[in-house]
Amino acid sequence: MKREVSINAAMALALLAVPIIALQMGQTFTITLATRIAILALAATGLNLALGLGGLVSFGHAAFFGIGGYAAGILSAHALSGEPMIFGFEGSQAMLTIWLVAAVIAGLVGLGIGAVSLRTSGVYFIMITLAFAQMIFYFAISWPAYGGEDGLSIAVRNKFPGLNTMRPMEFFLVAYGLLMLTLGLFGLIRSSRFGAALQAVRQNDVRVASIGIKPFPIRLTAFVLSAMITALAGALYADLNRFVSPSMFSWHMSGELIVLIILGGTGRLFGPLAGAALYVILEFVLGGITERWQFFLGLILLAVVLFARGGVMGLLAGKARHG
Amino acid sequence: MAETAVLEINGLEKSFGALKATDGVSLTLRPGEIHALIGPNGAGKSTLIHQICGTLRQDKGSIHLSGRDVSALSVAERARLGLGRTFQISSLAGEFSALRNVMLAVQARQGSSFRFFKPVMKDASLVDAAMERLGRVGLADRAHVPAAELSHGEKRQLEIAIALALDVRAFLLDEPMAGMGPEGSKTLTRFLDGLRQEAPILLVEHDMDAVYALADRISVLVYGRIIATGTVDEIRNDPTVRTAYLGDHA
């Protein structure tokens, strides 16, 4: 347990140190890579709550990622054009407002999707979450108001009080700060009563019901919280690329989030960060060698699933122990 | 019979297609007693237990717990009303330590699983209550071992610690002796003997030595029907029971 804490601290420091060094050396691209890692790790941390702690293999988390992205894109587009949205709301370029909207909408959509999908389990759950996400994907493609298939550009990154988010380093700090806060929250939830119930439901839901804890509300709450966190990451991702497109809703995205968690270590606090770092670095390094880098990613994933079930965190910090 | 039954089952019926798995079963569990339910394999014991704890819904009949009709309630609701079931094989949460398993039961009893911030291991109301239950079943020194790594007998003890933590009104023990060595069976028999003071026990068991040693009353289930209910002696000497079930063992 002690070892895992120091490995986590080392990873948190490394993620902060790399962009600072890159800034000194004037390598903006490295800062962008680090930001991408932080944002993907945040999205995967959201999914880790449902999948890692609750055993809910959602193959539709791109829905929430995309909702976050479109919240950022649509709100800032209206703020810039001055064209009011519904209820006379004029949009916003404030990240904090955007995050709130993204989290609330994703939470509500998550409530709806969860309420239906969580009545099933196993492969049916996977398929139903996928189906919901695909529905939203096709809706985004066919909805012309916000770019349809072409997506929507964000002319200027949304604003965070006291920072100039157009500077890569300052935007990185926003993403990094939100990731660390969320990881702290994840850690608290995991060790709380709710976390205990959620993890027990994953291990044996019939038995948990037999002691008087209903699995369904526990799972639904986890699913909604998970959706909200992933939406925050989506909003940041849109700001990072200054572009939103329906591809944020695509099933590839849902798959990628699952891959990040498996690579990093399912249910581990820093698993999503380890997974996202490995993924982005592989993408960068292998992508420089061959266009078919995903083939090699596939091989690595296969190796992890066959030989290192605990992912990166399992290799570094050993098997997970619960109190 | 003047004493009100803790658990009362009336005219329960359940069919799977043409098979009548439960055929008009009625039985009661009185305060302070151990009521053993025996029967050959396939007699419908499991089906009956599933209906009592709510995982299966009966076709007909009713189940009352402490005078309250629970026939239409969910598994979790029945558990909260005080029905404590132990399981044959599965642990509550195998990855969790024995302590955390019992803590989860204490938490369920307190009815508060929607707290998100306070770490459970720093919650004295959970840890202390759980340690006390583990101590009572003799598992205190194994508190931090993952439940999946406990021995067979220890898992049974853990099951009972969990039931104790739920402050149950009626125990439903599903083959607690299964897979135990003779020494373990003896210890457990002694323990169950004292346990009836906490709450009456409906004991489903194949180990006839344990049943004869413990039961105040025995009901014999054959082909989904209770063919006899009575004291140990009455059942031992009942000719229908002898032919239907006990055979040479009696």
XYZ file of C-alpha atoms in Angstrom:
573
model
C 0.000 0.000 0.000
C 2.838 2.362 0.958
C 4.513 1.569 -2.324
C 1.443 2.484 -4.324
C 1.255 5.864 -2.564
C 4.843 6.725 -3.490
C 4.357 5.570 -7.074
C 1.239 7.712 -7.311
C 3.095 10.723 -5.938
C 5.943 10.149 -8.392
C 3.517 10.013 -11.314
C 1.722 13.170 -10.191
C 5.055 14.977 -9.890
C 6.331 13.704 -13.216
C 3.203 14.876 -15.005
C 3.802 18.330 -13.520
C 7.571 18.363 -14.021
C 7.637 17.396 -17.700
C 5.724 20.451 -18.971
C 7.707 22.772 -16.692
C 10.976 21.469 -18.151
C 9.487 21.564 -21.651
C 8.516 25.177 -21.066
C 12.101 26.064 -20.201
C 13.277 24.354 -23.374
C 10.566 25.994 -25.428
C 8.934 22.728 -26.469
C 5.299 23.644 -26.620
C 4.329 20.360 -28.228
C 5.428 18.397 -25.160
C 3.188 20.582 -23.006
C 0.280 19.778 -25.299
C 1.042 16.060 -24.972
C 1.051 16.361 -21.193
C -2.248 18.232 -21.320
C -3.724 15.496 -23.483
C -2.562 12.919 -20.955
C -4.149 14.853 -18.086
C -7.474 15.243 -19.912
C -7.679 11.617 -21.060
C -6.743 10.535 -17.542
C -9.585 12.673 -16.200
C -12.073 11.116 -18.627
C -10.864 7.643 -17.737
C -11.036 8.443 -14.019
C -14.719 9.112 -14.555
C -15.155 5.755 -16.231
C -12.965 4.124 -13.573
C -15.597 4.974 -10.977
C -18.223 2.965 -12.854
C -16.002 0.309 -14.417
C -13.199 -0.046 -11.904
C -15.105 0.267 -8.649
C -18.557 -0.792 -9.780
C -17.689 -3.322 -12.469
C -19.984 -1.516 -14.911
C -18.359 -1.947 -18.301
C -19.865 1.066 -20.023
C -19.118 1.036 -23.719
C -20.911 4.343 -24.100
C -18.912 6.844 -22.098
C -18.101 8.733 -25.288
C -21.652 10.064 -24.930
C -20.640 11.956 -21.796
C -17.250 12.935 -23.168
C -18.985 14.389 -26.220
C -21.660 16.140 -24.157
C -18.866 17.916 -22.298
C -17.214 18.837 -25.572
C -20.396 20.154 -27.136
C -21.248 22.077 -23.960
C -17.938 23.922 -24.348
C -18.366 24.388 -28.095
C -21.993 25.484 -28.112
C -21.818 27.791 -25.105
C -18.744 29.591 -26.397
C -20.139 29.834 -29.935
C -23.210 31.609 -28.603
C -21.157 33.849 -26.346
C -19.061 34.901 -29.343
C -21.900 35.397 -31.822
C -24.132 37.078 -29.275
C -27.021 34.985 -30.541
C -29.098 33.925 -27.519
C -29.750 30.260 -26.805
C -32.946 28.979 -25.250
C -34.400 30.957 -22.331
C -32.458 34.020 -23.490
C -29.229 32.521 -22.115
C -26.375 34.061 -24.052
C -23.849 31.297 -23.736
C -20.624 31.571 -21.837
C -16.904 31.545 -22.263
C -16.208 30.929 -18.591
C -14.853 27.429 -18.091
C -16.413 27.166 -14.649
C -19.882 27.855 -16.058
C -19.264 25.484 -18.946
C -18.110 22.742 -16.597
C -21.207 23.172 -14.483
C -23.480 22.944 -17.533
C -21.516 19.979 -18.911
C -21.667 18.090 -15.613
C -25.367 18.758 -15.057
C -26.422 17.742 -18.565
C -24.181 14.676 -18.573
C -25.512 13.788 -15.132
C -29.107 13.960 -16.363
C -28.367 12.006 -19.524
C -26.391 9.525 -17.412
C -29.399 9.173 -15.128
C -31.581 8.317 -18.097
C -29.127 5.949 -19.754
C -28.223 4.357 -16.432
C -31.829 3.883 -15.354
C -32.452 1.808 -18.472
C -29.095 0.061 -18.974
C -28.516 -0.899 -15.341
C -31.539 -3.177 -15.483
C -29.335 -5.436 -17.560
C -25.859 -6.737 -16.860
C -22.886 -8.292 -18.553
C -22.813 -8.194 -22.321
C -26.307 -6.671 -22.523
C -25.176 -3.724 -20.443
C -22.209 -3.211 -22.746
C -24.444 -3.303 -25.809
C -27.130 -0.993 -24.435
C -24.657 1.670 -23.338
C -23.065 1.414 -26.782
C -26.460 1.788 -28.428
C -27.268 4.934 -26.452
C -23.930 6.500 -27.320
C -24.422 5.654 -30.989
C -27.841 7.289 -30.915
C -26.294 10.502 -29.648
C -23.455 10.172 -32.187
C -25.880 10.015 -35.118
C -27.931 12.815 -33.652
C -24.822 15.039 -33.521
C -23.983 14.185 -37.131
C -27.451 15.008 -38.389
C -28.007 18.177 -36.360
C -26.965 21.029 -38.669
C -27.257 23.890 -36.159
C -23.840 23.168 -34.631
C -21.816 22.012 -37.582
C -23.290 18.548 -38.036
C -20.718 16.184 -39.423
C -18.100 18.940 -39.762
C -18.051 19.799 -36.106
C -17.680 23.152 -34.481
C -14.567 25.283 -34.026
C -13.839 27.170 -30.841
C -12.207 30.428 -31.955
C -10.712 31.299 -28.585
C -10.191 28.897 -25.696
C -12.666 29.404 -22.891
C -11.518 31.424 -19.921
C -10.432 30.499 -16.460
C -10.257 33.263 -13.812
C -6.727 34.602 -13.395
C -5.154 32.566 -16.186
C -4.530 33.028 -19.864
C -5.699 29.679 -21.186
C -4.319 30.370 -24.656
C -0.850 29.838 -23.177
C -0.217 26.080 -23.254
C 1.327 25.956 -19.787
C -1.528 27.778 -18.104
C -4.099 25.623 -19.848
C -2.132 22.563 -18.769
C -2.320 23.740 -15.172
C -6.109 23.975 -15.401
C -6.346 20.403 -16.687
C -3.764 19.163 -14.184
C -5.477 20.879 -11.263
C -8.856 19.443 -12.187
C -7.353 15.975 -12.606
C -5.708 16.079 -9.188
C -8.887 17.358 -7.526
C -10.879 14.601 -9.185
C -8.360 11.944 -8.193
C -8.650 13.206 -4.615
C -12.408 12.930 -4.852
C -12.128 9.441 -6.359
C -9.898 8.373 -3.479
C -12.379 9.698 -0.928
C -15.330 8.028 -2.604
C -13.464 4.746 -2.870
C -12.758 4.579 0.853
C -16.187 5.863 1.900
C -19.299 3.895 2.788
C -20.617 4.437 -0.691
C -17.355 3.154 -2.151
C -17.486 0.089 0.082
C -21.022 -0.680 -1.045
C -20.148 -0.068 -4.699
C -17.135 -2.352 -4.659
C -19.075 -5.025 -2.808
C -21.850 -4.815 -5.409
C -19.237 -5.483 -8.072
C -17.964 -8.529 -6.216
C -21.308 -10.060 -5.340
C -24.520 -8.142 -5.889
C -26.815 -10.934 -4.728
C -25.067 -11.102 -1.393
C -25.087 -7.346 -0.973
C -28.849 -7.333 -1.486
C -29.160 -10.091 1.102
C -27.701 -7.815 3.775
C -30.154 -5.072 2.911
C -28.286 -2.809 0.497
C -30.068 -2.398 -2.829
C -27.532 -2.653 -5.654
C -29.489 -0.616 -8.217
C -29.395 2.846 -6.568
C -25.728 2.333 -5.703
C -24.867 1.499 -9.296
C -27.009 4.290 -10.713
C -25.352 6.892 -8.471
C -21.916 5.665 -9.487
C -22.902 5.753 -13.147
C -24.160 9.345 -12.884
C -21.065 10.564 -11.014
C -18.933 8.785 -13.558
C -20.773 10.479 -16.444
C -20.319 13.913 -14.844
C -16.559 13.519 -14.441
C -16.108 12.265 -17.992
C -18.093 15.264 -19.261
C -15.678 17.662 -17.520
C -12.855 15.996 -19.396
C -14.824 16.373 -22.630
C -15.171 20.114 -22.093
C -11.418 20.437 -21.536
C -10.681 18.244 -24.542
C -12.740 20.551 -26.756
C -10.791 23.518 -25.411
C -7.485 21.757 -25.959
C -8.226 21.105 -29.630
C -10.371 24.244 -29.992
C -12.635 21.988 -31.973
C -15.584 19.702 -31.297
C -16.849 17.073 -33.671
C -19.177 14.096 -33.536
C -16.097 11.870 -33.328
C -16.024 12.687 -29.615
C -19.228 10.639 -29.429
C -17.914 7.743 -31.480
C -17.560 4.228 -30.151
C -13.811 4.443 -30.762
C -13.701 7.019 -27.998
C -15.649 4.761 -25.620
C -13.264 1.950 -26.466
C -10.244 4.150 -25.950
C -11.379 5.040 -22.438
C -11.777 1.354 -21.576
C -8.327 0.652 -23.056
C -6.792 3.397 -20.884
C -8.218 1.819 -17.764
C -7.123 -1.705 -18.668
C -3.621 -0.496 -19.559
C -3.312 1.443 -16.327
C -4.950 -0.982 -13.923
C -8.681 -1.357 -13.340
C -9.991 0.270 -10.191
C -6.612 1.732 -9.207
C -6.553 5.381 -8.201
C -3.759 6.305 -10.603
C -4.574 3.602 -13.144
C -6.223 6.043 -15.583
C -3.226 8.375 -15.426
C -0.761 5.531 -15.942
C -2.899 4.241 -18.806
C -3.328 7.644 -20.444
C 0.392 8.406 -20.175
C 1.318 5.064 -21.700
C -1.283 5.475 -24.430
C -0.283 9.000 -25.438
C 3.434 8.202 -25.313
C 2.922 5.063 -27.411
C 0.813 7.033 -29.850
C 3.602 9.597 -30.108
C 6.571 7.240 -30.291
C 5.042 4.448 -32.385
C 3.100 6.979 -34.435
C 6.436 8.530 -35.402
C 7.688 5.176 -36.666
C 4.643 3.814 -38.404
C 1.163 4.909 -39.334
C -0.079 1.559 -38.128
C 0.838 2.231 -34.526
C -2.516 0.977 -33.339
C -1.553 -2.498 -34.452
C 1.266 -2.413 -31.908
C -1.012 -0.886 -29.322
C -3.240 -3.882 -29.891
C -0.341 -6.252 -29.260
C 0.534 -4.439 -26.053
C -3.070 -4.536 -24.912
C -3.156 -8.242 -25.630
C -0.009 -8.732 -23.566
C -1.500 -6.757 -20.671
C -4.719 -8.743 -20.697
C -2.888 -12.079 -20.975
C 0.124 -11.542 -18.736
C -0.375 -8.454 -16.600
C -3.997 -8.307 -15.536
C -3.296 -5.451 -13.133
C -1.985 -3.194 -15.912
C 0.834 -0.733 -15.309
C -0.171 -0.154 -11.694
C -0.309 -3.889 -11.104
C 3.243 -4.247 -12.410
C 4.597 -1.290 -10.445
C 2.700 -1.472 -7.191
C 1.594 -5.101 -6.974
C -1.862 -6.479 -6.389
C -4.541 -4.157 -5.060
C -5.381 -4.686 -1.390
C -8.482 -3.484 0.369
C -7.992 -2.574 4.044
C -48.608 -22.181 19.511
C -49.828 -19.138 21.420
C -46.448 -17.518 21.021
C -46.299 -15.502 17.815
C -44.017 -16.968 15.227
C -41.043 -14.921 14.073
C -41.307 -16.408 10.626
C -44.545 -17.807 9.338
C -45.000 -19.413 5.962
C -48.480 -20.252 4.753
C -49.526 -22.403 1.819
C -46.539 -21.548 -0.322
C -46.637 -22.813 -3.895
C -44.180 -22.512 -6.728
C -44.148 -24.314 -10.059
C -41.609 -24.442 -12.828
C -43.670 -25.548 -15.786
C -45.214 -28.871 -14.852
C -42.889 -29.335 -11.876
C -44.320 -28.363 -8.522
C -41.167 -27.392 -6.661
C -43.060 -26.061 -3.655
C -46.413 -27.639 -3.034
C -48.396 -25.989 -0.270
C -45.630 -25.548 2.262
C -46.508 -24.093 5.649
C -44.077 -23.791 8.509
C -43.340 -21.550 11.457
C -40.245 -20.451 13.303
C -40.861 -19.645 16.958
C -38.727 -17.445 19.189
C -35.673 -19.219 20.585
C -35.956 -22.371 18.532
C -33.892 -24.110 15.949
C -36.175 -25.503 13.285
C -34.375 -27.839 10.941
C -35.504 -28.336 7.391
C -34.334 -31.619 5.924
C -35.084 -33.500 2.771
C -33.401 -35.441 0.011
C -31.697 -33.704 -2.895
C -34.214 -32.177 -5.246
C -36.883 -31.937 -2.558
C -37.193 -28.215 -3.157
C -35.218 -26.893 -0.190
C -33.330 -24.349 -2.268
C -36.478 -23.189 -4.032
C -38.136 -22.725 -0.664
C -35.219 -20.731 0.697
C -35.146 -18.543 -2.400
C -38.799 -17.722 -1.841
C -38.311 -16.969 1.843
C -35.493 -14.546 1.220
C -37.105 -13.070 -1.867
C -34.898 -14.083 -4.791
C -37.849 -16.090 -6.159
C -41.448 -14.957 -6.037
C -44.005 -17.573 -4.947
C -47.031 -18.376 -7.083
C -49.317 -18.623 -4.096
C -49.189 -18.312 -0.334
C -47.692 -15.823 2.066
C -44.608 -15.190 4.159
C -44.793 -13.192 7.380
C -41.801 -11.886 9.310
C -42.626 -10.801 12.865
C -46.269 -10.549 11.883
C -45.595 -8.418 8.839
C -46.427 -9.657 5.362
C -43.173 -9.620 3.389
C -44.431 -11.712 0.465
C -44.107 -8.863 -2.019
C -40.900 -7.272 -0.688
C -37.476 -7.351 -2.340
C -34.472 -9.248 -1.029
C -32.925 -6.085 0.379
C -36.158 -5.002 2.084
C -36.620 -8.397 3.740
C -33.015 -8.281 4.908
C -33.587 -4.870 6.435
C -36.588 -6.234 8.317
C -34.281 -8.754 9.963
C -34.022 -11.843 7.812
C -30.404 -12.985 8.046
C -29.417 -15.507 5.447
C -26.062 -17.236 5.246
C -24.838 -18.792 2.068
C -23.386 -22.151 1.196
C -20.386 -21.027 -0.756
C -20.131 -17.430 -1.750
C -18.574 -14.740 0.396
C -20.088 -11.304 0.718
C -17.085 -9.580 -0.844
C -14.157 -11.912 -1.407
C -11.611 -9.197 -2.120
C -12.406 -7.375 1.104
C -10.933 -8.404 4.439
C -13.130 -10.251 6.899
C -13.346 -7.033 8.890
C -14.575 -5.012 5.923
C -17.168 -7.660 5.128
C -18.652 -7.345 8.586
C -18.294 -3.548 8.449
C -20.398 -3.568 5.319
C -23.104 -5.442 7.179
C -22.951 -2.933 10.067
C -23.228 -0.164 7.490
C -26.240 -1.871 5.917
C -27.829 -2.169 9.356
C -27.272 1.532 10.015
C -28.932 2.153 6.659
C -26.377 4.630 5.398
C -24.573 3.701 2.224
C -24.863 7.129 0.611
C -21.997 8.807 2.415
C -19.223 9.764 0.094
C -16.400 11.350 2.012
C -15.609 9.809 5.371
C -13.193 6.867 5.090
C -14.824 3.745 6.530
C -11.616 2.589 8.192
C -11.661 5.757 10.327
C -15.298 5.254 11.296
C -15.209 3.814 14.803
C -18.931 3.010 14.778
C -18.270 0.578 11.926
C -14.891 -0.829 12.926
C -15.719 -1.418 16.594
C -19.074 -3.055 15.953
C -17.520 -5.288 13.289
C -14.593 -6.307 15.516
C -17.014 -7.178 18.298
C -18.961 -9.539 15.990
C -15.750 -11.091 14.683
C -14.654 -11.652 18.271
C -17.895 -13.428 19.071
C -17.460 -15.936 16.281
C -13.765 -16.338 17.084
C -12.366 -14.653 13.990
C -10.818 -11.561 15.579
C -7.251 -12.584 14.781
C -8.184 -13.166 11.124
C -9.863 -9.779 10.720
C -7.472 -8.457 8.100
C -7.323 -11.530 5.892
C -9.218 -11.208 2.593
C -12.447 -13.189 2.837
C -11.550 -15.237 -0.236
C -8.400 -16.486 1.514
C -10.180 -17.709 4.642
C -10.556 -21.432 5.164
C -13.879 -23.102 4.565
C -14.809 -23.119 8.209
C -13.689 -19.562 8.731
C -15.904 -18.423 5.860
C -18.850 -19.974 7.705
C -17.875 -18.138 10.864
C -17.640 -14.949 8.849
C -21.107 -15.543 7.427
C -22.471 -15.778 10.938
C -20.572 -12.674 12.063
C -22.215 -10.837 9.177
C -25.647 -12.095 10.218
C -24.918 -11.021 13.804
C -23.989 -7.564 12.585
C -27.376 -7.268 10.938
C -29.134 -7.774 14.320
C -31.383 -10.247 12.617
C -34.738 -11.448 13.920
C -34.484 -14.785 12.170
C -31.516 -16.697 10.836
C -31.797 -18.666 7.657
C -28.750 -20.920 7.640
C -28.216 -22.780 4.401
C -26.104 -25.869 5.064
C -23.642 -24.281 7.477
C -21.938 -27.649 8.058
C -21.284 -28.429 4.409
C -17.645 -29.147 3.691
C -16.591 -28.872 7.335
C -14.376 -31.456 8.977
C -15.696 -33.329 12.049
C -13.837 -30.991 14.392
C -15.194 -27.889 12.669
C -18.718 -29.305 12.711
C -18.528 -29.864 16.440
C -17.345 -26.330 17.115
C -19.994 -24.878 14.857
C -22.707 -27.026 16.423
C -21.779 -25.683 19.845
C -21.801 -22.158 18.473
C -25.209 -22.504 16.797
C -26.588 -23.936 20.010
C -25.881 -20.593 21.673
C -26.898 -18.578 18.647
C -30.586 -19.437 19.046
C -30.639 -17.055 22.003
C -29.969 -14.212 19.575
C -32.676 -15.165 17.128
C -34.404 -18.362 16.066
C -32.773 -20.365 13.302
C -34.247 -22.061 10.271
C -31.551 -24.593 9.601
C -31.235 -26.345 6.274
C -28.726 -29.105 6.813
C -27.665 -32.517 5.527
C -25.508 -33.369 8.537
C -28.000 -35.399 10.559
C -25.789 -35.515 13.666
C -25.871 -31.738 13.792
C -29.606 -31.661 13.108
C -30.365 -34.173 15.880
C -28.094 -32.326 18.287
C -29.528 -28.900 17.595
C -33.094 -29.010 16.346
C -36.067 -28.314 18.554
C -38.291 -29.254 15.667
C -37.670 -30.837 12.306
C -39.664 -30.509 9.106
C -39.155 -33.019 6.353
C -39.541 -31.802 2.795
C -40.086 -34.347 0.027
C -41.121 -33.464 -3.534
C -41.953 -29.914 -2.521
C -44.283 -31.013 0.266
C -43.723 -31.111 4.016
C -44.528 -34.687 4.951
C -43.914 -34.321 8.675
C -43.048 -31.791 11.354
C -42.129 -32.704 14.892
C -39.492 -33.136 17.556
C -36.350 -35.135 16.920
C -37.892 -38.284 18.405
C -41.142 -37.913 16.546
C -39.346 -37.547 13.239
C -36.979 -40.423 13.961
C -39.887 -42.727 14.645
C -42.199 -41.474 11.928
C -42.755 -44.360 9.482
C -43.485 -42.138 6.454
C -40.276 -40.205 7.027
C -38.307 -43.415 7.371
C -39.472 -44.732 4.037
C -39.326 -41.448 2.208
C -36.036 -40.166 3.408
C -34.136 -41.435 6.387
C -33.978 -45.028 5.211
C -31.063 -46.842 6.740
C -29.646 -43.814 8.504
C -32.296 -43.707 11.213
